[in-house]
mmCIF file as Biopython writes it, N, C-alpha, C and O atoms, coordinates in Angstrom:
data_model
#
loop_
_atom_site.group_PDB
_atom_site.id
_atom_site.type_symbol
_atom_site.label_atom_id
_atom_site.label_alt_id
_atom_site.label_comp_id
_atom_site.label_asym_id
_atom_site.label_entity_id
_atom_site.label_seq_id
_atom_site.pdbx_PDB_ins_code
_atom_site.Cartn_x
_atom_site.Cartn_y
_atom_site.Cartn_z
_atom_site.occupancy
_atom_site.B_iso_or_equiv
_atom_site.auth_seq_id
_atom_site.auth_asym_id
_atom_site.pdbx_PDB_model_num
ATOM 1   N N  . MET A ? 1  ? 298.683 108.433 -109.855 1.0 0.0 1  A 1 
ATOM 2   C CA . MET A ? 1  ? 299.682 109.204 -109.085 1.0 0.0 1  A 1 
ATOM 3   C C  . MET A ? 1  ? 298.109 110.123 -107.976 1.0 0.0 1  A 1 
ATOM 4   O O  . MET A ? 1  ? 298.057 110.461 -106.793 1.0 0.0 1  A 1 
ATOM 5   N N  . LYS A ? 2  ? 297.221 110.207 -108.975 1.0 0.0 2  A 1 
ATOM 6   C CA . LYS A ? 2  ? 296.142 110.935 -108.041 1.0 0.0 2  A 1 
ATOM 7   C C  . LYS A ? 2  ? 295.924 110.194 -106.846 1.0 0.0 2  A 1 
ATOM 8   O O  . LYS A ? 2  ? 295.760 110.819 -105.798 1.0 0.0 2  A 1 
ATOM 9   N N  . LYS A ? 3  ? 295.898 108.853 -106.854 1.0 0.0 3  A 1 
ATOM 10  C CA . LYS A ? 3  ? 295.608 107.961 -105.979 1.0 0.0 3  A 1 
ATOM 11  C C  . LYS A ? 3  ? 296.296 108.230 -104.901 1.0 0.0 3  A 1 
ATOM 12  O O  . LYS A ? 3  ? 295.944 108.524 -103.759 1.0 0.0 3  A 1 
ATOM 13  N N  . ILE A ? 4  ? 297.874 108.023 -105.665 1.0 0.0 4  A 1 
ATOM 14  C CA . ILE A ? 4  ? 299.226 107.552 -104.160 1.0 0.0 4  A 1 
ATOM 15  C C  . ILE A ? 4  ? 299.226 109.244 -103.347 1.0 0.0 4  A 1 
ATOM 16  O O  . ILE A ? 4  ? 299.729 109.246 -102.224 1.0 0.0 4  A 1 
ATOM 17  N N  . ILE A ? 5  ? 298.670 110.678 -103.899 1.0 0.0 5  A 1 
ATOM 18  C CA . ILE A ? 5  ? 299.005 111.778 -103.192 1.0 0.0 5  A 1 
ATOM 19  C C  . ILE A ? 5  ? 297.506 111.632 -102.732 1.0 0.0 5  A 1 
ATOM 20  O O  . ILE A ? 5  ? 297.510 112.175 -101.627 1.0 0.0 5  A 1 
ATOM 21  N N  . PHE A ? 6  ? 296.435 111.264 -102.944 1.0 0.0 6  A 1 
ATOM 22  C CA . PHE A ? 6  ? 295.210 110.936 -101.890 1.0 0.0 6  A 1 
ATOM 23  C C  . PHE A ? 6  ? 295.386 110.348 -100.860 1.0 0.0 6  A 1 
ATOM 24  O O  . PHE A ? 6  ? 295.262 110.973 -99.807  1.0 0.0 6  A 1 
ATOM 25  N N  . LEU A ? 7  ? 295.728 108.968 -100.848 1.0 0.0 7  A 1 
ATOM 26  C CA . LEU A ? 7  ? 296.367 108.130 -99.825  1.0 0.0 7  A 1 
ATOM 27  C C  . LEU A ? 7  ? 297.368 108.924 -99.116  1.0 0.0 7  A 1 
ATOM 28  O O  . LEU A ? 7  ? 296.909 109.238 -98.018  1.0 0.0 7  A 1 
ATOM 29  N N  . GLY A ? 8  ? 298.475 109.349 -99.284  1.0 0.0 8  A 1 
ATOM 30  C CA . GLY A ? 8  ? 299.065 109.910 -98.948  1.0 0.0 8  A 1 
ATOM 31  C C  . GLY A ? 8  ? 298.757 111.271 -97.937  1.0 0.0 8  A 1 
ATOM 32  O O  . GLY A ? 8  ? 299.536 111.551 -97.026  1.0 0.0 8  A 1 
ATOM 33  N N  . PHE A ? 9  ? 297.470 112.111 -98.230  1.0 0.0 9  A 1 
ATOM 34  C CA . PHE A ? 9  ? 297.524 113.206 -97.204  1.0 0.0 9  A 1 
ATOM 35  C C  . PHE A ? 9  ? 296.381 112.740 -96.745  1.0 0.0 9  A 1 
ATOM 36  O O  . PHE A ? 9  ? 295.827 113.726 -96.260  1.0 0.0 9  A 1 
ATOM 37  N N  . ILE A ? 10 ? 295.469 111.512 -96.564  1.0 0.0 10 A 1 
ATOM 38  C CA . ILE A ? 10 ? 294.260 111.284 -95.711  1.0 0.0 10 A 1 
ATOM 39  C C  . ILE A ? 10 ? 296.070 110.625 -94.223  1.0 0.0 10 A 1 
ATOM 40  O O  . ILE A ? 10 ? 296.344 111.247 -93.196  1.0 0.0 10 A 1 
ATOM 41  N N  . ALA A ? 11 ? 296.976 109.084 -94.821  1.0 0.0 11 A 1 
ATOM 42  C CA . ALA A ? 11 ? 297.936 109.351 -93.428  1.0 0.0 11 A 1 
ATOM 43  C C  . ALA A ? 11 ? 298.765 110.330 -93.020  1.0 0.0 11 A 1 
ATOM 44  O O  . ALA A ? 11 ? 299.603 110.048 -92.163  1.0 0.0 11 A 1 
ATOM 45  N N  . LEU A ? 12 ? 298.703 111.489 -93.481  1.0 0.0 12 A 1 
ATOM 46  C CA . LEU A ? 12 ? 299.788 112.488 -92.890  1.0 0.0 12 A 1 
ATOM 47  C C  . LEU A ? 12 ? 298.039 113.200 -92.173  1.0 0.0 12 A 1 
ATOM 48  O O  . LEU A ? 12 ? 298.025 113.198 -90.942  1.0 0.0 12 A 1 
ATOM 49  N N  . PHE A ? 13 ? 297.003 113.627 -92.703  1.0 0.0 13 A 1 
ATOM 50  C CA . PHE A ? 13 ? 296.114 114.280 -92.217  1.0 0.0 13 A 1 
ATOM 51  C C  . PHE A ? 13 ? 295.901 113.190 -90.340  1.0 0.0 13 A 1 
ATOM 52  O O  . PHE A ? 13 ? 296.144 113.688 -89.241  1.0 0.0 13 A 1 
ATOM 53  N N  . CYS A ? 14 ? 295.411 111.728 -90.578  1.0 0.0 14 A 1 
ATOM 54  C CA . CYS A ? 14 ? 294.984 111.524 -89.473  1.0 0.0 14 A 1 
ATOM 55  C C  . CYS A ? 14 ? 296.497 110.788 -88.568  1.0 0.0 14 A 1 
ATOM 56  O O  . CYS A ? 14 ? 296.393 109.968 -87.656  1.0 0.0 14 A 1 
ATOM 57  N N  . ASN A ? 15 ? 297.492 111.198 -88.976  1.0 0.0 15 A 1 
ATOM 58  C CA . ASN A ? 15 ? 298.263 111.035 -87.897  1.0 0.0 15 A 1 
ATOM 59  C C  . ASN A ? 15 ? 298.620 111.094 -86.746  1.0 0.0 15 A 1 
ATOM 60  O O  . ASN A ? 15 ? 299.363 110.342 -86.114  1.0 0.0 15 A 1 
ATOM 61  N N  . GLY A ? 16 ? 297.768 112.550 -86.271  1.0 0.0 16 A 1 
ATOM 62  C CA . GLY A ? 16 ? 297.497 113.119 -84.963  1.0 0.0 16 A 1 
ATOM 63  C C  . GLY A ? 16 ? 296.140 112.812 -84.484  1.0 0.0 16 A 1 
ATOM 64  O O  . GLY A ? 16 ? 295.866 113.230 -83.359  1.0 0.0 16 A 1 
ATOM 65  N N  . CYS A ? 17 ? 295.559 112.390 -84.901  1.0 0.0 17 A 1 
ATOM 66  C CA . CYS A ? 17 ? 294.509 111.766 -84.193  1.0 0.0 17 A 1 
ATOM 67  C C  . CYS A ? 17 ? 293.798 110.922 -84.213  1.0 0.0 17 A 1 
ATOM 68  O O  . CYS A ? 17 ? 292.612 111.050 -83.908  1.0 0.0 17 A 1 
ATOM 69  N N  . LEU A ? 18 ? 294.560 109.373 -84.733  1.0 0.0 18 A 1 
ATOM 70  C CA . LEU A ? 18 ? 294.112 107.728 -84.262  1.0 0.0 18 A 1 
ATOM 71  C C  . LEU A ? 18 ? 295.540 107.367 -83.435  1.0 0.0 18 A 1 
ATOM 72  O O  . LEU A ? 18 ? 296.766 107.456 -83.496  1.0 0.0 18 A 1 
ATOM 73  N N  . TYR A ? 19 ? 294.721 107.021 -82.838  1.0 0.0 19 A 1 
ATOM 74  C CA . TYR A ? 19 ? 296.311 106.141 -81.667  1.0 0.0 19 A 1 
ATOM 75  C C  . TYR A ? 19 ? 295.880 104.738 -81.444  1.0 0.0 19 A 1 
ATOM 76  O O  . TYR A ? 19 ? 294.734 104.296 -81.357  1.0 0.0 19 A 1 
ATOM 77  N N  . MET A ? 20 ? 297.233 104.008 -81.353  1.0 0.0 20 A 1 
ATOM 78  C CA . MET A ? 20 ? 296.989 102.556 -81.191  1.0 0.0 20 A 1 
ATOM 79  C C  . MET A ? 20 ? 296.890 102.385 -80.152  1.0 0.0 20 A 1 
ATOM 80  O O  . MET A ? 20 ? 298.033 102.334 -79.697  1.0 0.0 20 A 1 
ATOM 81  N N  . ASN A ? 21 ? 296.135 102.237 -79.341  1.0 0.0 21 A 1 
ATOM 82  C CA . ASN A ? 21 ? 296.290 100.892 -77.854  1.0 0.0 21 A 1 
ATOM 83  C C  . ASN A ? 21 ? 296.408 99.844  -77.377  1.0 0.0 21 A 1 
ATOM 84  O O  . ASN A ? 21 ? 297.360 99.402  -78.020  1.0 0.0 21 A 1 
ATOM 85  N N  . GLU A ? 22 ? 296.089 98.990  -76.599  1.0 0.0 22 A 1 
ATOM 86  C CA . GLU A ? 22 ? 296.189 98.087  -76.406  1.0 0.0 22 A 1 
ATOM 87  C C  . GLU A ? 22 ? 294.988 97.659  -76.525  1.0 0.0 22 A 1 
ATOM 88  O O  . GLU A ? 22 ? 294.812 96.495  -76.164  1.0 0.0 22 A 1 
ATOM 89  N N  . ARG A ? 23 ? 293.999 98.295  -76.963  1.0 0.0 23 A 1 
ATOM 90  C CA . ARG A ? 23 ? 292.401 97.160  -77.158  1.0 0.0 23 A 1 
ATOM 91  C C  . ARG A ? 23 ? 292.430 97.822  -78.869  1.0 0.0 23 A 1 
ATOM 92  O O  . ARG A ? 23 ? 291.423 97.928  -79.568  1.0 0.0 23 A 1 
ATOM 93  N N  . GLY A ? 24 ? 293.177 98.028  -79.091  1.0 0.0 24 A 1 
ATOM 94  C CA . GLY A ? 24 ? 292.448 98.609  -80.545  1.0 0.0 24 A 1 
ATOM 95  C C  . GLY A ? 24 ? 293.326 100.101 -80.959  1.0 0.0 24 A 1 
ATOM 96  O O  . GLY A ? 24 ? 294.420 100.509 -80.569  1.0 0.0 24 A 1 
ATOM 97  N N  . VAL A ? 25 ? 292.534 100.565 -81.715  1.0 0.0 25 A 1 
ATOM 98  C CA . VAL A ? 25 ? 292.457 101.791 -82.870  1.0 0.0 25 A 1 
ATOM 99  C C  . VAL A ? 25 ? 291.424 102.914 -81.963  1.0 0.0 25 A 1 
ATOM 100 O O  . VAL A ? 25 ? 290.214 102.919 -81.737  1.0 0.0 25 A 1 
ATOM 101 N N  . SER A ? 26 ? 292.603 103.874 -81.566  1.0 0.0 26 A 1 
ATOM 102 C CA . SER A ? 26 ? 291.004 104.724 -81.146  1.0 0.0 26 A 1 
ATOM 103 C C  . SER A ? 26 ? 291.789 106.359 -81.434  1.0 0.0 26 A 1 
ATOM 104 O O  . SER A ? 26 ? 292.948 106.687 -81.685  1.0 0.0 26 A 1 
ATOM 105 N N  . THR A ? 27 ? 290.590 107.075 -81.261  1.0 0.0 27 A 1 
ATOM 106 C CA . THR A ? 27 ? 290.890 108.669 -80.880  1.0 0.0 27 A 1 
ATOM 107 C C  . THR A ? 27 ? 291.187 109.212 -79.935  1.0 0.0 27 A 1 
ATOM 108 O O  . THR A ? 27 ? 291.115 110.435 -79.812  1.0 0.0 27 A 1 
ATOM 109 N N  . GLN A ? 28 ? 291.592 108.418 -79.049  1.0 0.0 28 A 1 
ATOM 110 C CA . GLN A ? 28 ? 292.445 108.092 -77.782  1.0 0.0 28 A 1 
ATOM 111 C C  . GLN A ? 28 ? 293.393 107.764 -77.483  1.0 0.0 28 A 1 
ATOM 112 O O  . GLN A ? 28 ? 293.634 106.577 -77.701  1.0 0.0 28 A 1 
ATOM 113 N N  . TYR A ? 29 ? 294.603 108.713 -76.736  1.0 0.0 29 A 1 
ATOM 114 C CA . TYR A ? 29 ? 295.879 107.698 -76.739  1.0 0.0 29 A 1 
ATOM 115 C C  . TYR A ? 29 ? 295.712 106.552 -75.522  1.0 0.0 29 A 1 
ATOM 116 O O  . TYR A ? 29 ? 296.329 105.502 -75.344  1.0 0.0 29 A 1 
ATOM 117 N N  . TYR A ? 30 ? 294.788 107.086 -74.870  1.0 0.0 30 A 1 
ATOM 118 C CA . TYR A ? 30 ? 294.516 106.581 -73.294  1.0 0.0 30 A 1 
ATOM 119 C C  . TYR A ? 30 ? 293.352 105.698 -73.230  1.0 0.0 30 A 1 
ATOM 120 O O  . TYR A ? 30 ? 292.462 105.950 -74.043  1.0 0.0 30 A 1 
ATOM 121 N N  . ASN A ? 31 ? 293.126 104.441 -72.210  1.0 0.0 31 A 1 
ATOM 122 C CA . ASN A ? 31 ? 291.752 103.963 -72.416  1.0 0.0 31 A 1 
ATOM 123 C C  . ASN A ? 31 ? 290.951 104.654 -71.531  1.0 0.0 31 A 1 
ATOM 124 O O  . ASN A ? 31 ? 291.352 104.802 -70.376  1.0 0.0 31 A 1 
ATOM 125 N N  . ASP A ? 32 ? 289.570 105.235 -71.978  1.0 0.0 32 A 1 
ATOM 126 C CA . ASP A ? 32 ? 288.779 105.236 -70.919  1.0 0.0 32 A 1 
ATOM 127 C C  . ASP A ? 32 ? 287.943 104.531 -69.975  1.0 0.0 32 A 1 
ATOM 128 O O  . ASP A ? 32 ? 286.881 105.036 -69.613  1.0 0.0 32 A 1 
ATOM 129 N N  . CYS A ? 33 ? 288.407 103.182 -69.457  1.0 0.0 33 A 1 
ATOM 130 C CA . CYS A ? 33 ? 287.735 102.239 -69.487  1.0 0.0 33 A 1 
ATOM 131 C C  . CYS A ? 33 ? 287.253 102.640 -67.783  1.0 0.0 33 A 1 
ATOM 132 O O  . CYS A ? 33 ? 287.866 103.505 -67.158  1.0 0.0 33 A 1 
ATOM 133 N N  . LYS A ? 34 ? 286.244 101.979 -67.263  1.0 0.0 34 A 1 
ATOM 134 C CA . LYS A ? 34 ? 285.203 102.215 -65.838  1.0 0.0 34 A 1 
ATOM 135 C C  . LYS A ? 34 ? 285.417 101.055 -65.582  1.0 0.0 34 A 1 
ATOM 136 O O  . LYS A ? 34 ? 284.826 100.145 -66.163  1.0 0.0 34 A 1 
ATOM 137 N N  . GLU A ? 35 ? 286.444 100.840 -64.520  1.0 0.0 35 A 1 
ATOM 138 C CA . GLU A ? 35 ? 286.385 99.670  -63.467  1.0 0.0 35 A 1 
ATOM 139 C C  . GLU A ? 35 ? 285.676 99.881  -62.327  1.0 0.0 35 A 1 
ATOM 140 O O  . GLU A ? 35 ? 285.555 101.058 -61.986  1.0 0.0 35 A 1 
ATOM 141 N N  . TYR A ? 36 ? 285.095 98.906  -61.541  1.0 0.0 36 A 1 
ATOM 142 C CA . TYR A ? 36 ? 284.227 99.172  -60.659  1.0 0.0 36 A 1 
ATOM 143 C C  . TYR A ? 36 ? 283.828 97.150  -60.193  1.0 0.0 36 A 1 
ATOM 144 O O  . TYR A ? 36 ? 283.807 96.170  -60.937  1.0 0.0 36 A 1 
ATOM 145 N N  . TYR A ? 37 ? 283.655 97.235  -59.146  1.0 0.0 37 A 1 
ATOM 146 C CA . TYR A ? 37 ? 282.506 95.879  -58.325  1.0 0.0 37 A 1 
ATOM 147 C C  . TYR A ? 37 ? 281.195 96.205  -58.285  1.0 0.0 37 A 1 
ATOM 148 O O  . TYR A ? 37 ? 280.755 97.208  -57.723  1.0 0.0 37 A 1 
ATOM 149 N N  . ASP A ? 38 ? 280.680 95.554  -58.748  1.0 0.0 38 A 1 
ATOM 150 C CA . ASP A ? 38 ? 279.207 95.907  -58.451  1.0 0.0 38 A 1 
ATOM 151 C C  . ASP A ? 38 ? 278.835 95.296  -57.093  1.0 0.0 38 A 1 
ATOM 152 O O  . ASP A ? 38 ? 279.668 94.772  -56.354  1.0 0.0 38 A 1 
ATOM 153 N N  . ALA A ? 39 ? 277.389 95.410  -56.785  1.0 0.0 39 A 1 
ATOM 154 C CA . ALA A ? 39 ? 276.967 95.328  -55.482  1.0 0.0 39 A 1 
ATOM 155 C C  . ALA A ? 39 ? 277.134 93.648  -55.181  1.0 0.0 39 A 1 
ATOM 156 O O  . ALA A ? 39 ? 277.372 93.076  -54.117  1.0 0.0 39 A 1 
ATOM 157 N N  . THR A ? 40 ? 276.909 93.083  -56.579  1.0 0.0 40 A 1 
ATOM 158 C CA . THR A ? 40 ? 276.896 91.540  -55.607  1.0 0.0 40 A 1 
ATOM 159 C C  . THR A ? 40 ? 278.808 91.615  -55.334  1.0 0.0 40 A 1 
ATOM 160 O O  . THR A ? 40 ? 278.634 92.611  -54.632  1.0 0.0 40 A 1 
ATOM 161 N N  . GLY A ? 41 ? 279.521 91.528  -55.316  1.0 0.0 41 A 1 
ATOM 162 C CA . GLY A ? 41 ? 281.220 91.985  -55.412  1.0 0.0 41 A 1 
ATOM 163 C C  . GLY A ? 41 ? 282.187 91.207  -56.667  1.0 0.0 41 A 1 
ATOM 164 O O  . GLY A ? 41 ? 283.318 90.721  -56.655  1.0 0.0 41 A 1 
ATOM 165 N N  . THR A ? 42 ? 280.907 91.392  -57.958  1.0 0.0 42 A 1 
ATOM 166 C CA . THR A ? 42 ? 281.882 90.756  -58.933  1.0 0.0 42 A 1 
ATOM 167 C C  . THR A ? 42 ? 282.415 92.011  -59.896  1.0 0.0 42 A 1 
ATOM 168 O O  . THR A ? 42 ? 281.743 92.906  -60.409  1.0 0.0 42 A 1 
ATOM 169 N N  . TYR A ? 43 ? 283.689 91.798  -59.957  1.0 0.0 43 A 1 
ATOM 170 C CA . TYR A ? 43 ? 284.527 92.810  -61.327  1.0 0.0 43 A 1 
ATOM 171 C C  . TYR A ? 43 ? 283.826 93.202  -62.532  1.0 0.0 43 A 1 
ATOM 172 O O  . TYR A ? 43 ? 283.299 92.394  -63.296  1.0 0.0 43 A 1 
ATOM 173 N N  . GLN A ? 44 ? 283.830 94.293  -62.666  1.0 0.0 44 A 1 
ATOM 174 C CA . GLN A ? 44 ? 283.089 94.671  -64.148  1.0 0.0 44 A 1 
ATOM 175 C C  . GLN A ? 44 ? 284.096 96.190  -64.647  1.0 0.0 44 A 1 
ATOM 176 O O  . GLN A ? 44 ? 284.422 97.220  -64.056  1.0 0.0 44 A 1 
ATOM 177 N N  . LYS A ? 45 ? 284.348 95.592  -66.145  1.0 0.0 45 A 1 
ATOM 178 C CA . LYS A ? 45 ? 284.957 96.833  -66.677  1.0 0.0 45 A 1 
ATOM 179 C C  . LYS A ? 45 ? 284.453 96.909  -68.396  1.0 0.0 45 A 1 
ATOM 180 O O  . LYS A ? 45 ? 284.501 96.082  -69.307  1.0 0.0 45 A 1 
ATOM 181 N N  . GLU A ? 46 ? 283.959 98.341  -68.310  1.0 0.0 46 A 1 
ATOM 182 C CA . GLU A ? 46 ? 283.495 98.961  -69.292  1.0 0.0 46 A 1 
ATOM 183 C C  . GLU A ? 46 ? 283.865 99.475  -69.789  1.0 0.0 46 A 1 
ATOM 184 O O  . GLU A ? 46 ? 283.535 100.554 -69.298  1.0 0.0 46 A 1 
ATOM 185 N N  . CYS A ? 47 ? 284.580 99.731  -70.775  1.0 0.0 47 A 1 
ATOM 186 C CA . CYS A ? 47 ? 285.585 100.266 -72.666  1.0 0.0 47 A 1 
ATOM 187 C C  . CYS A ? 47 ? 284.422 100.906 -73.048  1.0 0.0 47 A 1 
ATOM 188 O O  . CYS A ? 47 ? 283.269 100.518 -72.863  1.0 0.0 47 A 1 
ATOM 189 N N  . PRO A ? 48 ? 284.819 101.948 -73.612  1.0 0.0 48 A 1 
ATOM 190 C CA . PRO A ? 48 ? 283.756 102.458 -74.629  1.0 0.0 48 A 1 
ATOM 191 C C  . PRO A ? 48 ? 284.285 101.906 -76.074  1.0 0.0 48 A 1 
ATOM 192 O O  . PRO A ? 48 ? 285.331 101.265 -75.971  1.0 0.0 48 A 1 
ATOM 193 N N  . HIS A ? 49 ? 283.944 101.987 -76.948  1.0 0.0 49 A 1 
ATOM 194 C CA . HIS A ? 49 ? 284.540 101.240 -78.387  1.0 0.0 49 A 1 
ATOM 195 C C  . HIS A ? 49 ? 285.390 102.004 -79.147  1.0 0.0 49 A 1 
ATOM 196 O O  . HIS A ? 49 ? 285.618 103.213 -79.095  1.0 0.0 49 A 1 
ATOM 197 N N  . ASN A ? 50 ? 285.864 101.079 -79.914  1.0 0.0 50 A 1 
ATOM 198 C CA . ASN A ? 50 ? 287.025 102.373 -81.079  1.0 0.0 50 A 1 
ATOM 199 C C  . ASN A ? 50 ? 287.055 101.870 -81.417  1.0 0.0 50 A 1 
ATOM 200 O O  . ASN A ? 50 ? 286.833 100.683 -81.180  1.0 0.0 50 A 1 
ATOM 201 N N  . ILE A ? 51 ? 287.511 102.666 -82.675  1.0 0.0 51 A 1 
ATOM 202 C CA . ILE A ? 51 ? 287.024 102.894 -84.335  1.0 0.0 51 A 1 
ATOM 203 C C  . ILE A ? 51 ? 287.480 101.517 -84.611  1.0 0.0 51 A 1 
ATOM 204 O O  . ILE A ? 51 ? 286.478 101.010 -85.115  1.0 0.0 51 A 1 
ATOM 205 N N  . VAL A ? 52 ? 288.551 100.464 -84.575  1.0 0.0 52 A 1 
ATOM 206 C CA . VAL A ? 52 ? 288.991 98.908  -84.754  1.0 0.0 52 A 1 
ATOM 207 C C  . VAL A ? 52 ? 289.059 98.403  -82.780  1.0 0.0 52 A 1 
ATOM 208 O O  . VAL A ? 52 ? 289.347 99.122  -81.823  1.0 0.0 52 A 1 
ATOM 209 N N  . ASP A ? 53 ? 288.762 97.284  -82.806  1.0 0.0 53 A 1 
ATOM 210 C CA . ASP A ? 53 ? 288.519 96.947  -81.787  1.0 0.0 53 A 1 
ATOM 211 C C  . ASP A ? 53 ? 289.219 95.367  -81.815  1.0 0.0 53 A 1 
ATOM 212 O O  . ASP A ? 53 ? 288.862 94.581  -82.693  1.0 0.0 53 A 1 
ATOM 213 N N  . TRP A ? 54 ? 290.106 95.024  -80.921  1.0 0.0 54 A 1 
ATOM 214 C CA . TRP A ? 54 ? 290.683 93.676  -80.878  1.0 0.0 54 A 1 
ATOM 215 C C  . TRP A ? 54 ? 290.770 93.309  -80.037  1.0 0.0 54 A 1 
ATOM 216 O O  . TRP A ? 54 ? 290.626 94.093  -79.098  1.0 0.0 54 A 1 
ATOM 217 N N  . LYS A ? 55 ? 291.165 91.391  -79.623  1.0 0.0 55 A 1 
ATOM 218 C CA . LYS A ? 55 ? 291.058 91.229  -78.693  1.0 0.0 55 A 1 
ATOM 219 C C  . LYS A ? 55 ? 292.184 90.177  -78.517  1.0 0.0 55 A 1 
ATOM 220 O O  . LYS A ? 55 ? 292.398 89.681  -77.411  1.0 0.0 55 A 1 
#
């Protein structure tokens, strides 16, 4: 019973601070990716790591 209450509390507590976006589970709703072209004209995309990343 204590385990169920604890898991329920964790689910309610983290509900407002974890979001599922297109790259995984993160603490931010939108991706903070930086997209740019480098000096050679190659497209680069740098994204910060999520809590859980999937591709």
